[in-house]
mmCIF file of C-alpha atoms in Angstrom:
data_model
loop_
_atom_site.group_PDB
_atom_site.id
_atom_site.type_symbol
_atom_site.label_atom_id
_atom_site.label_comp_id
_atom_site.label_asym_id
_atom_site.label_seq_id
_atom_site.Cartn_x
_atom_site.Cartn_y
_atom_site.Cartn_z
ATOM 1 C CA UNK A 1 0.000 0.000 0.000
ATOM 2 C CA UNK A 2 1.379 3.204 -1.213
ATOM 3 C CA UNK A 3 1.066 6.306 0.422
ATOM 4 C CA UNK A 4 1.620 10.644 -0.016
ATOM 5 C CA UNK A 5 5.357 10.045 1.236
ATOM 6 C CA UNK A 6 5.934 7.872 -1.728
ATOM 7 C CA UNK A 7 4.783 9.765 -4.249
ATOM 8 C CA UNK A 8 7.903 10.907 -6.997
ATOM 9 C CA UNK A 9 8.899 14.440 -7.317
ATOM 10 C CA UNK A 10 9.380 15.681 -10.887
ATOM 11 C CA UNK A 11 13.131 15.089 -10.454
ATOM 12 C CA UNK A 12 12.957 11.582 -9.130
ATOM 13 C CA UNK A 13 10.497 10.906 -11.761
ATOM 14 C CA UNK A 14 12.650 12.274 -14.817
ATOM 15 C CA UNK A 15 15.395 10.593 -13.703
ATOM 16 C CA UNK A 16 13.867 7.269 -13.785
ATOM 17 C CA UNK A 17 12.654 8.169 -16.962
ATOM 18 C CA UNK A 18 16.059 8.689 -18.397
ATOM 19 C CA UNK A 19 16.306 4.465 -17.631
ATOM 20 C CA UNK A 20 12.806 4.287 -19.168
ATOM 21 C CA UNK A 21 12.965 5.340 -22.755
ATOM 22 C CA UNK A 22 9.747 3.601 -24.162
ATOM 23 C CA UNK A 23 8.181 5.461 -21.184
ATOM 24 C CA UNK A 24 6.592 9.646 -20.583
ATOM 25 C CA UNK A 25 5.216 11.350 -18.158
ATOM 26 C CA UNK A 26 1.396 12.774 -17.894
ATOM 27 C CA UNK A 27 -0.801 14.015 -15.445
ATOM 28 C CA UNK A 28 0.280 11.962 -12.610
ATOM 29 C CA UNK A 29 1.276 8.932 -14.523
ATOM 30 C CA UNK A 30 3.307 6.826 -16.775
ATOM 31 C CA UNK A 31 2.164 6.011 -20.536
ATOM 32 C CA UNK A 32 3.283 4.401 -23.560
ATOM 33 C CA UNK A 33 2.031 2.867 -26.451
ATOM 34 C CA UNK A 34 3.849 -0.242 -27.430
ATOM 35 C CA UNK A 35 3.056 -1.893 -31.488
ATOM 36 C CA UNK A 36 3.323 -5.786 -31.457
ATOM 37 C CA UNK A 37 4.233 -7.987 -35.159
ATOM 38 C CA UNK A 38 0.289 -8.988 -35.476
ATOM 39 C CA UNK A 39 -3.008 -8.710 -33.173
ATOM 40 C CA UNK A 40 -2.269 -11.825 -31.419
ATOM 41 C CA UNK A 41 1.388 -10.639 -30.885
ATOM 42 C CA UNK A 42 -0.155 -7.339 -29.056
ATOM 43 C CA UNK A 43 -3.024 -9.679 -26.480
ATOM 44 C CA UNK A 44 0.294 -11.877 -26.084
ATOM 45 C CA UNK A 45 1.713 -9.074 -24.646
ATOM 46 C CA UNK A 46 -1.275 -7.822 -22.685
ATOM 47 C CA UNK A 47 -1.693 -11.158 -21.115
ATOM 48 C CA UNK A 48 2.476 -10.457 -19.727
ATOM 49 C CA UNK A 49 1.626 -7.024 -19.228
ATOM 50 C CA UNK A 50 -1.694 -8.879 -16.837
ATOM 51 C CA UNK A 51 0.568 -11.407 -15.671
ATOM 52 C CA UNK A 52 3.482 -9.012 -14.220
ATOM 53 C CA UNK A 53 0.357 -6.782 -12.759
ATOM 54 C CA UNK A 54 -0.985 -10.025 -10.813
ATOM 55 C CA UNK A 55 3.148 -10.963 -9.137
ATOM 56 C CA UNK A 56 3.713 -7.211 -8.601
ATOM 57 C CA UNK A 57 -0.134 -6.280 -7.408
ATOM 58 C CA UNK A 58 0.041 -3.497 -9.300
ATOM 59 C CA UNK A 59 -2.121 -2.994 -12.215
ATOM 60 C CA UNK A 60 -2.192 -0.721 -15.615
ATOM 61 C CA UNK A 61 -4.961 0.641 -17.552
ATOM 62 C CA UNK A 62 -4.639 -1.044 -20.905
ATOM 63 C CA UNK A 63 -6.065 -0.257 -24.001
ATOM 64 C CA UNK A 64 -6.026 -2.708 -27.069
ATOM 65 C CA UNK A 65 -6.175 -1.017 -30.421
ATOM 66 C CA UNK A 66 -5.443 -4.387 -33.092
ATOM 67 C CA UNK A 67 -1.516 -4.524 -32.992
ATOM 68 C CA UNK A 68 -0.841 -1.546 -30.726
ATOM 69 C CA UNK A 69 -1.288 -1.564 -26.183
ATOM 70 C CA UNK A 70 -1.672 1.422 -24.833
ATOM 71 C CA UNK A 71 -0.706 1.534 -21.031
ATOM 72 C CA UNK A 72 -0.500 3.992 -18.259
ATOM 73 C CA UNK A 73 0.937 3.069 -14.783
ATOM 74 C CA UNK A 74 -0.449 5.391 -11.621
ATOM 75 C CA UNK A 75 -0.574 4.578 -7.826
ATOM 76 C CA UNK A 76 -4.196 5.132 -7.200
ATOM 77 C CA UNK A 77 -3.445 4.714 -3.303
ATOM 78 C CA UNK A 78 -1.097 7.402 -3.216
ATOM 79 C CA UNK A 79 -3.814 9.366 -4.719
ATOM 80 C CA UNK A 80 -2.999 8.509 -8.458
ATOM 81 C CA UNK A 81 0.559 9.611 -8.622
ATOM 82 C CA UNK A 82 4.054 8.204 -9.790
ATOM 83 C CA UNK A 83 5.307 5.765 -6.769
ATOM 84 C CA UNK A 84 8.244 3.620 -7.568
ATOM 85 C CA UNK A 85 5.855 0.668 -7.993
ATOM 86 C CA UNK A 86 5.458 2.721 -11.151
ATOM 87 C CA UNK A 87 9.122 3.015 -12.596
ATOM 88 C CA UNK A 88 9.442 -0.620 -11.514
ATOM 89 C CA UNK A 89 6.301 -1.892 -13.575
ATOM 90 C CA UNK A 90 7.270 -0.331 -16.562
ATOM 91 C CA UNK A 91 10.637 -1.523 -16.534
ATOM 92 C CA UNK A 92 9.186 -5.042 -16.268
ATOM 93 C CA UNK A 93 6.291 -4.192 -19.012
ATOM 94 C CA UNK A 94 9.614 -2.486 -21.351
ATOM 95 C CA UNK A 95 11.264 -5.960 -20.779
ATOM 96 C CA UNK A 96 8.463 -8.244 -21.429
ATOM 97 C CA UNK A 97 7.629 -5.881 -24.944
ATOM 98 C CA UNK A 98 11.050 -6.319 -25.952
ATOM 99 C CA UNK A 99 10.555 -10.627 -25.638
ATOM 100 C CA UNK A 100 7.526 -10.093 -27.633
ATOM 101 C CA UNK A 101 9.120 -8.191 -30.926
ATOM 102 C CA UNK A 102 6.845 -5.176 -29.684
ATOM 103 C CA UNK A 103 8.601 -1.677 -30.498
ATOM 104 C CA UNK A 104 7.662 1.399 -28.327
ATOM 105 C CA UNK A 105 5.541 4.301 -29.956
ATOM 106 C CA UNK A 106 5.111 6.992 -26.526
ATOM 107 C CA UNK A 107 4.364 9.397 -28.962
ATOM 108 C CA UNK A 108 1.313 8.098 -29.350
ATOM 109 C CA UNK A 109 -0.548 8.713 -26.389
ATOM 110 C CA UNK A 110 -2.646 11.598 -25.996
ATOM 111 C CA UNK A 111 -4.403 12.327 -22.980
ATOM 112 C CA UNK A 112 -8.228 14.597 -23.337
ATOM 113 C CA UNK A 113 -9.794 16.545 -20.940
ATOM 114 C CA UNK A 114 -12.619 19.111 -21.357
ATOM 115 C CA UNK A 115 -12.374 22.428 -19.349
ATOM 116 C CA UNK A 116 -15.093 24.639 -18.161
ATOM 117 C CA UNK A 117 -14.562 28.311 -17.992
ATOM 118 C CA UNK A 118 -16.790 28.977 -14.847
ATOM 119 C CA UNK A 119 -17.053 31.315 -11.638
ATOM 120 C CA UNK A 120 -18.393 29.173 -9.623
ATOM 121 C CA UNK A 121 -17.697 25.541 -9.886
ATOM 122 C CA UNK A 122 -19.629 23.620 -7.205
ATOM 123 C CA UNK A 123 -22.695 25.360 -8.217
ATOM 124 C CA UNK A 124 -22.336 23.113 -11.875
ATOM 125 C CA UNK A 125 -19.792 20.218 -10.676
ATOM 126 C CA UNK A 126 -22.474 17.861 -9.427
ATOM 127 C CA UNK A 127 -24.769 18.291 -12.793
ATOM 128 C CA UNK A 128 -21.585 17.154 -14.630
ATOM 129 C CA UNK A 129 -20.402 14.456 -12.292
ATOM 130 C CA UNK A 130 -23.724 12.453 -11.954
ATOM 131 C CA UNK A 131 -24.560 12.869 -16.038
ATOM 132 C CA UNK A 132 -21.014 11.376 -17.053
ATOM 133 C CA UNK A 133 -21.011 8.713 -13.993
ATOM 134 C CA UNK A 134 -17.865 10.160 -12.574
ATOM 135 C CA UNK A 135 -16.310 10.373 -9.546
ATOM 136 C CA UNK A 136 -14.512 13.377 -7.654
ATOM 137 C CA UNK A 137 -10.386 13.778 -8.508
ATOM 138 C CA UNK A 138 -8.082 16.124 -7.058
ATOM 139 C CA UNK A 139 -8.445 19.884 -6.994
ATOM 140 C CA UNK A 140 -12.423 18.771 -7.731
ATOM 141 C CA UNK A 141 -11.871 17.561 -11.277
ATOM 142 C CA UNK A 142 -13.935 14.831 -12.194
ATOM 143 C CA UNK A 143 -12.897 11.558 -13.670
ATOM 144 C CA UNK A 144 -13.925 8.618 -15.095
ATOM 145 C CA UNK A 145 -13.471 5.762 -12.431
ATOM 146 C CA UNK A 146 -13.095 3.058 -15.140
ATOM 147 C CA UNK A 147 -10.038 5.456 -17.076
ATOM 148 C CA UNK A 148 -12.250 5.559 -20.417
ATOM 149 C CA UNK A 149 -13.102 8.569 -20.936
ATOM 150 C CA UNK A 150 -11.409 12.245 -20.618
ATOM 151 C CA UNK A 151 -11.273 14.163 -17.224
ATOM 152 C CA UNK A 152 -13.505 17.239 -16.710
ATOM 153 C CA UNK A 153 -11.979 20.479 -14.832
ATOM 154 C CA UNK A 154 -13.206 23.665 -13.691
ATOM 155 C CA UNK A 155 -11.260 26.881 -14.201
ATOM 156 C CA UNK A 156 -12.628 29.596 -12.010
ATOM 157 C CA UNK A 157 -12.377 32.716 -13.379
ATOM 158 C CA UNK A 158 -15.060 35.857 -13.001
ATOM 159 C CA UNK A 159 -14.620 36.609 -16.808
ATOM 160 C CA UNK A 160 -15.539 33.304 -18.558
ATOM 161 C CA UNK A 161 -14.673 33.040 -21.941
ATOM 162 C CA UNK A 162 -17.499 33.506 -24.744
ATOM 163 C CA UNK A 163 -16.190 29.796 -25.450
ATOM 164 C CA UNK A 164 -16.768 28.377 -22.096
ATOM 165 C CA UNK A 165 -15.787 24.488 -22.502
ATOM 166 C CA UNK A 166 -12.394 24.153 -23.840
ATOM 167 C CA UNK A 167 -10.223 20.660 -25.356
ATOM 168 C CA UNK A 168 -6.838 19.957 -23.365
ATOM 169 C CA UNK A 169 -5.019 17.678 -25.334
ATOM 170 C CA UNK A 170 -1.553 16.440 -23.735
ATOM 171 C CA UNK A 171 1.392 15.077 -25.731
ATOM 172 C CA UNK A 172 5.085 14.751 -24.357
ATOM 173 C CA UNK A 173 7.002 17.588 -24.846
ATOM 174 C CA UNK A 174 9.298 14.939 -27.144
ATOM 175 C CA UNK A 175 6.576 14.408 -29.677
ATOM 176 C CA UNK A 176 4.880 17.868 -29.635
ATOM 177 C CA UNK A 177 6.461 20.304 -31.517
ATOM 178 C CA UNK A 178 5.538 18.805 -34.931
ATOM 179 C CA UNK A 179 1.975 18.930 -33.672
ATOM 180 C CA UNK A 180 2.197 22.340 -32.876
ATOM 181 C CA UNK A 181 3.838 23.074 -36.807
ATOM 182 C CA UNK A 182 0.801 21.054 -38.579
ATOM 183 C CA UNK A 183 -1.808 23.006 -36.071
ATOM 184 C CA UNK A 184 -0.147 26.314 -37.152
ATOM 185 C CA UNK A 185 -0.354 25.930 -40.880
ATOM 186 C CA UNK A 186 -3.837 25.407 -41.081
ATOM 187 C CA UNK A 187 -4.142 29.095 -39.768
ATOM 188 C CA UNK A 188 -5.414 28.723 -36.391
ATOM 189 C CA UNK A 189 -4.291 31.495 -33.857
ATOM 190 C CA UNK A 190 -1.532 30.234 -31.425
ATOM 191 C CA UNK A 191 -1.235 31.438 -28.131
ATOM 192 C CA UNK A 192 2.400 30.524 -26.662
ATOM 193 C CA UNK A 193 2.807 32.692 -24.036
ATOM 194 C CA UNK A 194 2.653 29.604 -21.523
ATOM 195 C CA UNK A 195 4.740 27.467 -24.039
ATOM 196 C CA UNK A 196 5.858 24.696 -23.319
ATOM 197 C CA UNK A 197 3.448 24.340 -20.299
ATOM 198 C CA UNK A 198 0.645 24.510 -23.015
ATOM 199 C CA UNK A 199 -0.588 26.859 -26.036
ATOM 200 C CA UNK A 200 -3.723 28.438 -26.914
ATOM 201 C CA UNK A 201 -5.405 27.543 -30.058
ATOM 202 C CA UNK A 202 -8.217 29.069 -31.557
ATOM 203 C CA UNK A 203 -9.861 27.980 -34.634
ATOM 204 C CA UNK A 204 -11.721 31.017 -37.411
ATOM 205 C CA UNK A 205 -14.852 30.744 -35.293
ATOM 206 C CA UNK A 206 -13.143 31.254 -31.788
ATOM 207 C CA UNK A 207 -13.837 27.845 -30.633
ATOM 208 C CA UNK A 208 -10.553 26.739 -28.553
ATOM 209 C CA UNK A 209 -8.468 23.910 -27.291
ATOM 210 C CA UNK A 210 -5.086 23.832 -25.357
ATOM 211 C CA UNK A 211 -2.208 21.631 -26.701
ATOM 212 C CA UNK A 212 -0.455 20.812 -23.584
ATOM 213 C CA UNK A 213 2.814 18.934 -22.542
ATOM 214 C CA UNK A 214 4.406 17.848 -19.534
ATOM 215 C CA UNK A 215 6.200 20.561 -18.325
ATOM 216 C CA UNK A 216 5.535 22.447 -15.252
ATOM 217 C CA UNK A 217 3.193 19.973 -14.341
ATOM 218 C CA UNK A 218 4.189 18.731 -10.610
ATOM 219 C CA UNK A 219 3.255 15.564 -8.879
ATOM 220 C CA UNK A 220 0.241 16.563 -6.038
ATOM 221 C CA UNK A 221 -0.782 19.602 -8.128
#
């Protein structure tokens, strides 16, 4: 049982991930995306990736997709943040990918929420929580209990934007700056003065969505 005073700091957590190359960070967690041969090669590997889970007790969210897993490690008991249960896991998961042929594509995983420009969150919260079947997450976000689908957070603010719900879409800070290239040139406006925390987009009819990456993003916050 894990618990606050095991939780990684940033630094702990990047320097494990300097051992864990198939491996990012995001939002309290560690992801990847691993492609197998075939579709049998990839539930080969999920049933390792299920084995290791059952002689560690410590379990992923996995995602099959035909010959690519998508995993993410977090200690829910220390409040869904990076323990060293974590680093350990996916060192056993990188190990049991390589036996399997699989080759590691981290750039692949995106993470979704949907933001809500509001001033006062608990008076809207609840409506959202008991429509989508979610429970409450840190800071009062709310999140899907079975990890399907994306988060929903509240930002507070006495001028709420004409646009009120906003996409955050989170991509290592490794894989994002082509992203951010491809979602220039189709003449959206870009925002970067939070970059690389995130970046304001906004489309020709002032709908917008944050591209986000890693950075500044501490464990507990």
């Amino acid at each position: 049982m894990a618990g606050k005073e095991d939780i990684l700091t940033r630094t702990r957590i990047d320097e494990a991930l300097n051992a864990l190359p198939d491996w990012r960070y995001r939002l309290g967690g560690l992801v990847t995306v691993f492609k197998a041969p075939t579709a049998a090669a990839a539930l080969e590997l999920m049933a390792a990736v299920g084995r290791l889970a059952e002689e560690q007790n410590h379990h992923p969210d996995l995602d099959w997709r035909y010959n690519r897993v998508f995993i993410r490690f977090t200690s829910h008991d220390a409040g869904g943040e990076v323990t060293e249960r974590d680093t350990a896991a996916a060192a056993a998961v990188s190990a049991a990918a390589s036996d399997a042929g699989a080759t590691a594509e981290p750039g692949l995983y995106r993470t979704v929420e949907l933001a809500i420009d509001t001033p006062d969150a608990g008076e809207i919260s609840e409506v959202w929580r008991v429509a989508l079947g979610y429970k409450k997450g840190q800071g009062g976000d709310l999140v899907d209990p079975y990890g399907r689908g994306p988060s929903v957070w509240f930002q507070e603010t006495q001028t709420p934007n004409s646009s009120r719900i906003h996409v955050d879409i989170h991509r290592s800070k490794a894989e994002s700056d082509p992203v951010l290239a491809k979602t220039e040139a189709t003449g959206a406006l870009m925002d970067r003065d939070h970059a690389p925390d995130w970046v304001v987009v906004t489309d020709a009819q002032e709908n917008r969505l944050c591209l986000c990456t890693e950075e500044g993003y501490q464990p507990g916050g």
